[in-house]
GROMACS .gro file of C-alpha atoms in nm:
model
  353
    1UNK     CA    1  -0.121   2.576   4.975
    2UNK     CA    2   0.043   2.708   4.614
    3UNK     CA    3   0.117   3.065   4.630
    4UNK     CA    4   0.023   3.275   4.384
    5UNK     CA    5   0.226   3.606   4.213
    6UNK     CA    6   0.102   3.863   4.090
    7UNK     CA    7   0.403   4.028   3.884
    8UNK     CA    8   0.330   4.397   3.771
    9UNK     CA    9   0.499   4.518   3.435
   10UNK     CA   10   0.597   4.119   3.378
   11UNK     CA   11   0.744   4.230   3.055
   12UNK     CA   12   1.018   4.451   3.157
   13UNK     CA   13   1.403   4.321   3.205
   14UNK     CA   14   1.331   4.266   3.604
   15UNK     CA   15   0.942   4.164   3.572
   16UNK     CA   16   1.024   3.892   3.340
   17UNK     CA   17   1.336   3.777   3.544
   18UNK     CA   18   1.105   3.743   3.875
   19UNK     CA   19   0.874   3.594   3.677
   20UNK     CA   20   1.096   3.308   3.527
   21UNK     CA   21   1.249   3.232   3.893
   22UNK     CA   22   0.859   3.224   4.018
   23UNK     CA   23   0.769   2.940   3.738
   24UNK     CA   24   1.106   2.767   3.771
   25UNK     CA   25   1.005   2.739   4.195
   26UNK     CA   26   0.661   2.599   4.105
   27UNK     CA   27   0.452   2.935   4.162
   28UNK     CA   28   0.121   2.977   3.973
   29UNK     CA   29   0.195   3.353   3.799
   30UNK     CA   30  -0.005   3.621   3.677
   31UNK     CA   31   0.194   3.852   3.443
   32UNK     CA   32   0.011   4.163   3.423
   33UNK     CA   33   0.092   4.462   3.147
   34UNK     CA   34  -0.042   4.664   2.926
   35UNK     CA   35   0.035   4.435   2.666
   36UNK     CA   36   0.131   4.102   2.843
   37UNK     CA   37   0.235   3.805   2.562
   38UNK     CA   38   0.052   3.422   2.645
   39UNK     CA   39   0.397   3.199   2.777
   40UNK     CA   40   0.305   2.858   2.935
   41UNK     CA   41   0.206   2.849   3.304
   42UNK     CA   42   0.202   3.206   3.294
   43UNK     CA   43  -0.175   3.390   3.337
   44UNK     CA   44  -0.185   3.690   3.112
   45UNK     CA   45  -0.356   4.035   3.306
   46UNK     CA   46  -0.424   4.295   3.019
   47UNK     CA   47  -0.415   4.640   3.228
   48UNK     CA   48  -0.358   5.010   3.212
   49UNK     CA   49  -0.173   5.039   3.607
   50UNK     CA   50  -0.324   5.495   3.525
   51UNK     CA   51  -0.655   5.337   3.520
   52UNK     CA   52  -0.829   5.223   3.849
   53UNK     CA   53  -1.136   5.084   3.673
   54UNK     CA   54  -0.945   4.837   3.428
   55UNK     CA   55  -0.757   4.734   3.711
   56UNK     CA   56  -1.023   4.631   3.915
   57UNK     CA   57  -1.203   4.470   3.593
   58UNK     CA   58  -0.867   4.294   3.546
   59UNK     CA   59  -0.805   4.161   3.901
   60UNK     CA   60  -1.120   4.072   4.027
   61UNK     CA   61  -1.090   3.711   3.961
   62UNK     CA   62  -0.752   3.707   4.112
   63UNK     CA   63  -0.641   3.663   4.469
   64UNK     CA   64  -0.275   3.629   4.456
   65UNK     CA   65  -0.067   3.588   4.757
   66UNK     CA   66   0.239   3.762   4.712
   67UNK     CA   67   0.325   4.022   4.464
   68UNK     CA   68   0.590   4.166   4.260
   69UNK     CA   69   0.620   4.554   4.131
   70UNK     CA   70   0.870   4.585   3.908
   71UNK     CA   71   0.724   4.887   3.669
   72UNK     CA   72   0.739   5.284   3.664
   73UNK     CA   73   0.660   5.502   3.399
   74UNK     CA   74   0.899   5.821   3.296
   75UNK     CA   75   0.721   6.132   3.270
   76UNK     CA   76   0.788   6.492   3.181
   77UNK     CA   77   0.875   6.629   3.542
   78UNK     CA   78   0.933   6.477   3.870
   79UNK     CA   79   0.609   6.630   4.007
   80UNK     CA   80   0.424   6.388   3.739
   81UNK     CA   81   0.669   6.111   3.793
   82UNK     CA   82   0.537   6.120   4.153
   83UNK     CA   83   0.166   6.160   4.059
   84UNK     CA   84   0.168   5.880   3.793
   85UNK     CA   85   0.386   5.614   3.931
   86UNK     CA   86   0.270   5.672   4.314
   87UNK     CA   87  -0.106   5.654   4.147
   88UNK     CA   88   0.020   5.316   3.985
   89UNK     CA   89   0.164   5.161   4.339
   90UNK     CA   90  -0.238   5.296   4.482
   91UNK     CA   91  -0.427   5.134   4.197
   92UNK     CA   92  -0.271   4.818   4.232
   93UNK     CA   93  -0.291   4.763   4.589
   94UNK     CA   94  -0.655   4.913   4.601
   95UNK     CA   95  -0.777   4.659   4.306
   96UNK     CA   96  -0.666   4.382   4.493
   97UNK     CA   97  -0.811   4.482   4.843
   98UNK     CA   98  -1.146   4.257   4.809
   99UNK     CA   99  -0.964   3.962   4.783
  100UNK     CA  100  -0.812   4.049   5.070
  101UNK     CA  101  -0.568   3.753   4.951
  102UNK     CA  102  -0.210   3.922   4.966
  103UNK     CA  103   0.019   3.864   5.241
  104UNK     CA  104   0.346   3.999   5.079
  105UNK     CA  105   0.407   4.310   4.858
  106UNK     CA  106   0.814   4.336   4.694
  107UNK     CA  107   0.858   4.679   4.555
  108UNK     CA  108   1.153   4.773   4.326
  109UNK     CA  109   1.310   5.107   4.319
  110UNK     CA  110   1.653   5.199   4.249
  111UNK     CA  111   1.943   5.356   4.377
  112UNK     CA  112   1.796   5.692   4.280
  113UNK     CA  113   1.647   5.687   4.649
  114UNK     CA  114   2.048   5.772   4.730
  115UNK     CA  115   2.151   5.968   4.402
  116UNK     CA  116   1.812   6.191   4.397
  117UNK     CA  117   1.523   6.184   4.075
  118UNK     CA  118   1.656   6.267   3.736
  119UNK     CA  119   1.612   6.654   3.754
  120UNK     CA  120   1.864   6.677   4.096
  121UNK     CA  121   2.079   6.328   4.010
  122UNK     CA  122   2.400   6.333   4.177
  123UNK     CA  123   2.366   6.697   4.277
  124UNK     CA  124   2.333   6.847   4.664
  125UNK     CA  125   2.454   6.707   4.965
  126UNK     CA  126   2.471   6.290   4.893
  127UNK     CA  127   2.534   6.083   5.163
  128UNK     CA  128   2.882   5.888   5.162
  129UNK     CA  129   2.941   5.593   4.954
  130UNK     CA  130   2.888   5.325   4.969
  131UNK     CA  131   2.515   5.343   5.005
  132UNK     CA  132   2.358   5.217   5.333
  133UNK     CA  133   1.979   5.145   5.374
  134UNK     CA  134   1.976   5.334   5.693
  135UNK     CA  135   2.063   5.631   5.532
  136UNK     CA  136   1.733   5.847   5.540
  137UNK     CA  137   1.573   5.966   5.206
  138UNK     CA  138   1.727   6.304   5.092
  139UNK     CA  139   1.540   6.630   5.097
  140UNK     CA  140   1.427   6.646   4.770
  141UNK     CA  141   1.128   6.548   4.575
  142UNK     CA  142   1.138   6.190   4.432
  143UNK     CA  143   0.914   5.908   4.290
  144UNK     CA  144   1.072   5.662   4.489
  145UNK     CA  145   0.966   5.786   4.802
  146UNK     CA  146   0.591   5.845   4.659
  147UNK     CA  147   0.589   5.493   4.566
  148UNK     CA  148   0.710   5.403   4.907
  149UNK     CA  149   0.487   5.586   5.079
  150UNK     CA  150   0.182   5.387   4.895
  151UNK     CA  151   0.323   5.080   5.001
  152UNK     CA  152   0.354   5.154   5.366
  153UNK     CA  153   0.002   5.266   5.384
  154UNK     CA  154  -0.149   4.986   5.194
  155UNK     CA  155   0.047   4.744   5.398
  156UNK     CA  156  -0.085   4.899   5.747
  157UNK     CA  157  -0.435   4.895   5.628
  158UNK     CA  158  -0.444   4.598   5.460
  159UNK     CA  159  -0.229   4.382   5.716
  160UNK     CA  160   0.073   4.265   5.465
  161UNK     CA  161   0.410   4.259   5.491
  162UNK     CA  162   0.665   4.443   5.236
  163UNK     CA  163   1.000   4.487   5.090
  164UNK     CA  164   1.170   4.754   4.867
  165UNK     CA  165   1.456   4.649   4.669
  166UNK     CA  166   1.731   4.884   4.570
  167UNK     CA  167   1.958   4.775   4.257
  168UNK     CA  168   2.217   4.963   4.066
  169UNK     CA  169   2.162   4.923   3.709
  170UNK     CA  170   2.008   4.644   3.613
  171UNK     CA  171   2.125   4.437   3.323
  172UNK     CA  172   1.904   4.181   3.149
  173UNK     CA  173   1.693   4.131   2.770
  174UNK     CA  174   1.367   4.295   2.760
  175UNK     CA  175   1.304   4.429   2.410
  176UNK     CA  176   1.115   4.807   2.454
  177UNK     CA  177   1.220   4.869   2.795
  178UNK     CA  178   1.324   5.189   2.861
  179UNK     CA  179   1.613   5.126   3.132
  180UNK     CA  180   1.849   4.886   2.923
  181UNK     CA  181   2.232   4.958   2.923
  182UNK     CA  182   2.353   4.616   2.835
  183UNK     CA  183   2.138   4.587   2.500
  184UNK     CA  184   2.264   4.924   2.470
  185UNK     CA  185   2.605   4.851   2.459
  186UNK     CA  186   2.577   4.542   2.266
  187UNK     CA  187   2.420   4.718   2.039
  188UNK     CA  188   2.686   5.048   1.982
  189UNK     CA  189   2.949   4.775   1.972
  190UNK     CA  190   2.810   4.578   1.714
  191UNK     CA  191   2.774   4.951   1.550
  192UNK     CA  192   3.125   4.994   1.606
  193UNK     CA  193   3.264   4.637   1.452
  194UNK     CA  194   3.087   4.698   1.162
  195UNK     CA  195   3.166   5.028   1.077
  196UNK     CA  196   3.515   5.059   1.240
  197UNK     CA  197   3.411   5.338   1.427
  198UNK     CA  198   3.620   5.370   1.777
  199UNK     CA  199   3.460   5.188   2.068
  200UNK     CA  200   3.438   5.493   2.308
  201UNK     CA  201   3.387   5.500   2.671
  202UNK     CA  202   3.059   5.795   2.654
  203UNK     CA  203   3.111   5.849   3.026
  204UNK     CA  204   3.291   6.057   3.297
  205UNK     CA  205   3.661   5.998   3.399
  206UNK     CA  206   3.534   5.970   3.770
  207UNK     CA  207   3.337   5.641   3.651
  208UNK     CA  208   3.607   5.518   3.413
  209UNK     CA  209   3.838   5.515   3.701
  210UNK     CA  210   3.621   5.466   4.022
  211UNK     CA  211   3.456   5.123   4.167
  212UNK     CA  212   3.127   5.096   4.109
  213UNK     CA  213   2.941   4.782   4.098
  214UNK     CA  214   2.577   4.657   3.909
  215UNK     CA  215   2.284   4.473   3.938
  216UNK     CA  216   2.194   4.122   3.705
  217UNK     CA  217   1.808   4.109   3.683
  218UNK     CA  218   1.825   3.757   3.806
  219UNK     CA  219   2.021   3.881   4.101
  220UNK     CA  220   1.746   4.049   4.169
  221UNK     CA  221   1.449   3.832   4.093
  222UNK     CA  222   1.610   3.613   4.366
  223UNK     CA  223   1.637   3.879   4.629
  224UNK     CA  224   1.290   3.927   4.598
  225UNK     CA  225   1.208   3.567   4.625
  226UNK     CA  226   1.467   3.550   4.924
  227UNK     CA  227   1.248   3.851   5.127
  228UNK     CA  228   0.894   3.756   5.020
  229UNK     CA  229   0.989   3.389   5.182
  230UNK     CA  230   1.169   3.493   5.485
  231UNK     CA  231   1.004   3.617   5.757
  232UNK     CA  232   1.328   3.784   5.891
  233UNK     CA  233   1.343   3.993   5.571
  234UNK     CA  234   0.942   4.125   5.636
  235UNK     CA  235   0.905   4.494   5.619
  236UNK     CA  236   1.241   4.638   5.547
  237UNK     CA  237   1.468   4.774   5.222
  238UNK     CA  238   1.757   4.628   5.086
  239UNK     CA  239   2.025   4.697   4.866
  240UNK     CA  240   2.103   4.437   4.570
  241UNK     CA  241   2.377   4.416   4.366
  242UNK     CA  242   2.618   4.137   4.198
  243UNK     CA  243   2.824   4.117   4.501
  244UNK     CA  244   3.111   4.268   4.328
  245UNK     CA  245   3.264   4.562   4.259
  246UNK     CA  246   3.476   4.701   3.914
  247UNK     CA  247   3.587   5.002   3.753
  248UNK     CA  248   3.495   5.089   3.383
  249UNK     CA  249   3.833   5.118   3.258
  250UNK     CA  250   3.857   4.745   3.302
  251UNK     CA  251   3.538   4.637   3.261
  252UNK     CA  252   3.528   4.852   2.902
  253UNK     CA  253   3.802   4.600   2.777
  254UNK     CA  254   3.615   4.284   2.880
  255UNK     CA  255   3.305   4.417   2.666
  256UNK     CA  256   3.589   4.505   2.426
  257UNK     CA  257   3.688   4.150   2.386
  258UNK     CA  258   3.370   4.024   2.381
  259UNK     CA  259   3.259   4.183   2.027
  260UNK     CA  260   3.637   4.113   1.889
  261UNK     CA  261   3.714   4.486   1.953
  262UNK     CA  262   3.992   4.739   2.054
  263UNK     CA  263   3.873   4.933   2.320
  264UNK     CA  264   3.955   5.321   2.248
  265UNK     CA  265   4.166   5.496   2.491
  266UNK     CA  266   3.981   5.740   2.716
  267UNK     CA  267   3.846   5.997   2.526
  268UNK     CA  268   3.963   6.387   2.523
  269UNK     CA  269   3.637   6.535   2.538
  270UNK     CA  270   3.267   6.374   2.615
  271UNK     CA  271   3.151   6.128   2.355
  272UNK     CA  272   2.786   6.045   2.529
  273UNK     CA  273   2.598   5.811   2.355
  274UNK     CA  274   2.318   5.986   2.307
  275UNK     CA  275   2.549   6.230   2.037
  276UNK     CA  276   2.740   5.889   1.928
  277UNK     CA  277   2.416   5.721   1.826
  278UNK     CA  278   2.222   5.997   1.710
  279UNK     CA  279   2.168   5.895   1.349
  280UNK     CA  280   2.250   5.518   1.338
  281UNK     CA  281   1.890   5.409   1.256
  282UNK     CA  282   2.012   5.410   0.868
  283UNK     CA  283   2.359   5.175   0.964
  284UNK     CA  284   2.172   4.929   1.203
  285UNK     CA  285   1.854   4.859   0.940
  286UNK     CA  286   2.138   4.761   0.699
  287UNK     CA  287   2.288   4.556   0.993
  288UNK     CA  288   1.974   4.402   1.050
  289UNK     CA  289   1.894   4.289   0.690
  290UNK     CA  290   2.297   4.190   0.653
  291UNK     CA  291   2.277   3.968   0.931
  292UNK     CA  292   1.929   3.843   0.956
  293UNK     CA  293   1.823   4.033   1.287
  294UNK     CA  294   1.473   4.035   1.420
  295UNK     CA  295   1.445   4.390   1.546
  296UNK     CA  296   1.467   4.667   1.288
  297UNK     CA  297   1.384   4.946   1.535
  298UNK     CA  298   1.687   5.099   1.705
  299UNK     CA  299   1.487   5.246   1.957
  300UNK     CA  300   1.333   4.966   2.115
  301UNK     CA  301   1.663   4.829   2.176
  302UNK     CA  302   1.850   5.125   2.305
  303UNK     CA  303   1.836   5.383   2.573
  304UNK     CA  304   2.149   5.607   2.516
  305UNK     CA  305   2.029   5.857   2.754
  306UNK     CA  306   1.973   5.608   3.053
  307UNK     CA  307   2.341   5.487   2.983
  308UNK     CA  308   2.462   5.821   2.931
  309UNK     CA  309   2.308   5.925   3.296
  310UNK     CA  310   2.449   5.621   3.476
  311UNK     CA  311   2.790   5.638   3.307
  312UNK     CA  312   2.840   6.009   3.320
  313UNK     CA  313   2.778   6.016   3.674
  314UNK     CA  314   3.068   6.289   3.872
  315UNK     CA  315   3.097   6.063   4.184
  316UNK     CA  316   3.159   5.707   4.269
  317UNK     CA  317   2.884   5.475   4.302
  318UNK     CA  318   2.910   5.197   4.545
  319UNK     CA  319   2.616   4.959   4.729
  320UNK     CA  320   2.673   4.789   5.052
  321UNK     CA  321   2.502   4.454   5.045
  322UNK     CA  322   2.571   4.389   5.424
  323UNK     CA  323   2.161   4.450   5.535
  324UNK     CA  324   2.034   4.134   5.328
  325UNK     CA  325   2.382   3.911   5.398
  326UNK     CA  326   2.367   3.909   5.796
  327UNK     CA  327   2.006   3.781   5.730
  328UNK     CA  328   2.122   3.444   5.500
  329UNK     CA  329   2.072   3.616   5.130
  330UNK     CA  330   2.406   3.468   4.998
  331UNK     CA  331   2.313   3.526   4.580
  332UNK     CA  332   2.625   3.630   4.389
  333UNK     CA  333   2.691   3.696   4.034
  334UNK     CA  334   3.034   3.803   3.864
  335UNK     CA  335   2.948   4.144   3.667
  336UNK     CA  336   3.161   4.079   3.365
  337UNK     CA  337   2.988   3.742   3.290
  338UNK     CA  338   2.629   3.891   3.368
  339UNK     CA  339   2.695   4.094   3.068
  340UNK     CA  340   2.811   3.841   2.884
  341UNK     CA  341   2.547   3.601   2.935
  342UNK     CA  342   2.300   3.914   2.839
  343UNK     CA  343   2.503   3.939   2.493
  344UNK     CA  344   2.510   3.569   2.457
  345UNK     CA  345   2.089   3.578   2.498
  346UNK     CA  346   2.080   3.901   2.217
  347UNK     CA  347   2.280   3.675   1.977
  348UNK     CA  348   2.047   3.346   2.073
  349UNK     CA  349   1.723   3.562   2.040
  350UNK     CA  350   1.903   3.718   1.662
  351UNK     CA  351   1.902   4.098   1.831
  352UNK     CA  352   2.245   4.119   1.740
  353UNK     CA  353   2.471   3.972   1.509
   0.00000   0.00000   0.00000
């Protein structure tokens, strides 16, 4: 029998990974979002994830067997990131209930479930690094656990299994997406070759000089593949990173090379992005038309403040991977080279010079 995805917020840097490792294995795909773009063997599902009626308008003709939610939405407080993207998790799962067609459910969340929500991140009493699934959820309010929560019950009523995925920061090409520290950084360095201006670490010293380790969106994609095919992996979390581990300090001068620049020592005083970039619309539109780029709009490429959260960060951050290894997920992928190949695909795609 062909199985079937459904892939929620298909367009994002992890949606459209999962859903490129789905076609290349032969699945038949639905790519649902609000906006989703017509690709070959993919079947486009225009929805609002807020709104249970276009949902259910949207997915009535569908009765996938597995699927894949990649998607959250930021909002202005952590009590409406919990109402809005648990709501999203419920909608989805309670459209597709008449079909009664799903038998596995992959959920992606983050390593905020460790760190705590944006308003709390890296504050309190963490537990010790590095990062074990077993390690319960902290006592705090957070999305994660909302989303969770959704997925649990659905899966008891409804009689499917379920995973939860865990990644560090995810690197991968998704124009718009709000969560996007390579394009970021390819980006500010191509800022910083052409104007001359000093390629800056904007983080803390504790993450220029601690390990830390991150998570390629294909790394991913096939973790999720791994546990929706493996009955071992049904109804547990997992952690999923590269496999490696790095400090900043050395990984700065590998990006360094990569654009032809000097890396800048460590800086004095802060220099977050979000102050570095502040008024480099003007400088990139005349990048753009130098160079023949295809995105004019800074802001649909960056997200200084996402970078400037995960790189300012006062503690180490470190994932153990041991969970998903004992039970045969052997995926690797060297951390320098996944940003590399993500700068290679900006260049191919004419996103940066």
């Amino acid at each position: 029998m062909t199985q079937t995805a459904l892939v929620v917020g298909a367009s994002g840097i992890v949606g459209s990974a999962i859903t490129q490792l789905l076609l290349d294995n032969h699945w038949q795909v639905a790519a649902l979002s609000r906006t989703p773009t017509a690709a070959p063997g993919i079947i486009p599902v225009a929805a609002d994830l807020q709104d249970p009626a276009s949902l259910q308008a949207a997915l009535a003709d569908l009765k996938p067997t597995h699927v894949f939610i990649t998607t959250w939405s930021r909002q202005a407080s952590e009590a409406e990131n919990i109402r809005v993207n648990g709501a999203m998790v419920r909608n989805v799962l309670a459209a597709l209930r008449p079909a009664g067609s799903v038998q596995h459910v992959a959920l992606v969340t983050g390593l905020k479930h460790y760190l705590g929500p944006f308003e709390s991140y890296g504050k309190g009493s963490l537990p010790q690094t590095p990062f074990r699934e077993e390690q319960g959820r902290l006592d705090v309010e957070n999305f994660y656990y909302a989303q969770e929560d959704e997925l649990f019950a659905a899966a008891e009523r409804d009689g499917f299994t379920w995973s939860v995925h865990r990644p560090h920061t995810v690197t991968g090409v998704a124009v718009g997406n709000a969560m996007n520290m390579a394009t970021t950084l390819a980006v500010y360095a191509s800022i910083c070759k052409q104007s001359g201006r000093p390629f800056v670490f904007p983080g803390s010293r504790v993450q220029w000089q601690s390990l830390t380790d991150m998570t390629d969106a294909r790394q991913l994609a096939q973790q999720q593949l791994w546990a929706a095919t493996t009955p071992e992996a049904a109804n547990q979390a997992f952690n999923i990173t590269n496999g490696d581990v790095f400090r900043w300090q050395w990984m700065w001068g590998r990006i360094a090379k990569y654009f032809g620049l000097t890396p800048a020592p460590f800086p004095e005083s802060p220099a977050p992005l979000e102050a570095q970039m502040a008024d480099d619309q003007v400088l990139w539109s005349q990048i753009v038309a130098e160079h023949g780029l295809k995105e004019a709009d800074i802001s649909r490429l960056v997200s200084p403040w996402h970078t400037d959260a995960d790189l300012g960060r006062p503690i180490e951050v470190v994932t153990d991977m041991t969970k998903s290894r004992l039970l045969g997920f052997s995926a690797y992928q060297a951390s320098d080279r996944a940003f590399f190949e993500v700068f290679d695909q900006l260049r191919e795609a004419r996103l940066i010079p």
